[in-house]
């Protein structure tokens, strides 16, 4: 992926920054210019806390080239506490530990290396909560 | 608006066509359809295709196909809606003819994928999803469907082997379709042991990418007597949409695009799900057959497998599906698939398929073509002209 494109996404990748509609309050991730609920174009940045529950997940055995070195890996749909669902890889888990509904938290990890000479790209992944009950 | 009909069909076998290039596949199917219709010229063509640019380094495909099909001076545009490109191209032709802007329009869906590496094709197909928020997370196209199947198994407590009814039926029917890629039956045992691609989806849940081209000639129904080919009426060809990313949907297990598209098709045709005699479903993956049947109103949410078991989806069943093999058995030449579905439904209505797969109730057919994970869905209803 080209560097400007990744640079444009840095607030999303590192801080889970979406938008909050200033007219109806609904949240979006990814950020959208137009509110899905009320169609307003008035919004402000909103950072999601990065806590959520596992909605569904899959272990990928055949991948696009750039992910081949990490096969098999798990991609999941995560329901964030704030009521928005996002797509992310899981990390730091034992396979037998995974179950739909489990609590997850966001961490920053390497997503992939863009070829031997390309940049290493980082972004959000989710892991099972390490210390349940403790705010990190 | 004018009523529209198909008066010509053409298709190449679905294969690994290493010896034939993209343009020649398209030209073969299109000229076959023109011969069937008995037309020398067209007012325009639409070309359904997803990946000619990414894989064959060829865009401007509408002009190229018109050029090589000998249609000098005839306009042609490529229509792209991921795996829904084929039916989307039919939709454009229907709009042109129904509105009166054109009288005779050729539609050809074409795709060429098998000469590229599996990883390349996996990467290219994933461009149907949200590039910034799904694909860059490592999600493949199979992976998206696997997320749906995993959640469906969880919510409705099915055994994974229950899904085998769809691929087993598709392979059985494909045996009698000379144009199908997989002309052999499969068993429950083979399904249960098949290699996992993206858990829980295995290789026998997945339709194979393939090369091929299919074509139809769309005309005004009032003019069908001017053509040679046996006409089949297009009662509806309607589009429904949803968010591109799966995660942006309130309930990913409900294909809102399919619901919208089917409801529109029922509305304009004045029909309801129980009027449909047989169904060419977009069985790219077993889970999509299930979600499509439910969202299109054939059965309630969570009940498609029981519906299929109870009614029978084979040729002799009450609700035949994938009658010429579907995407699973015939193969899935991505941007051509939606046109193959309509060509096969027309063959059933014209009674030109092998007798083993000829459905008895063949007056009203429905075909549904799904782009991506359901952001573009096109439902076509065909009717026998009696
Ligand atoms: Zn709003």
PDB file of C-alpha atoms and ligand atoms in Angstrom, chain A residues 21-26 35-40 42, ligand 1:
ATOM      1  CA  UNK A  21     -22.534  13.639  14.275  1.00  0.00           C
ATOM      2  CA  UNK A  22     -23.082  16.978  16.009  1.00  0.00           C
ATOM      3  CA  UNK A  23     -26.732  17.009  14.937  1.00  0.00           C
ATOM      4  CA  UNK A  24     -27.966  13.574  16.061  1.00  0.00           C
ATOM      5  CA  UNK A  25     -25.016  12.232  18.064  1.00  0.00           C
ATOM      6  CA  UNK A  26     -24.565   9.016  16.116  1.00  0.00           C
ATOM      7  CA  UNK A  35     -24.143  10.843   8.862  1.00  0.00           C
ATOM      8  CA  UNK A  36     -25.727   7.447   8.118  1.00  0.00           C
ATOM      9  CA  UNK A  37     -28.709   8.226  10.372  1.00  0.00           C
ATOM     10  CA  UNK A  38     -29.688  11.869   9.764  1.00  0.00           C
ATOM     11  CA  UNK A  39     -27.589  12.660   6.632  1.00  0.00           C
ATOM     12  CA  UNK A  40     -26.072  15.714   8.305  1.00  0.00           C
ATOM     13  CA  UNK A  42     -21.800  18.342  10.620  1.00  0.00           C
TER      14      UNK A  42
HETATM   15 ZN1  LIG C   1     -26.631  12.465  12.394  1.00  0.00          ZN
END
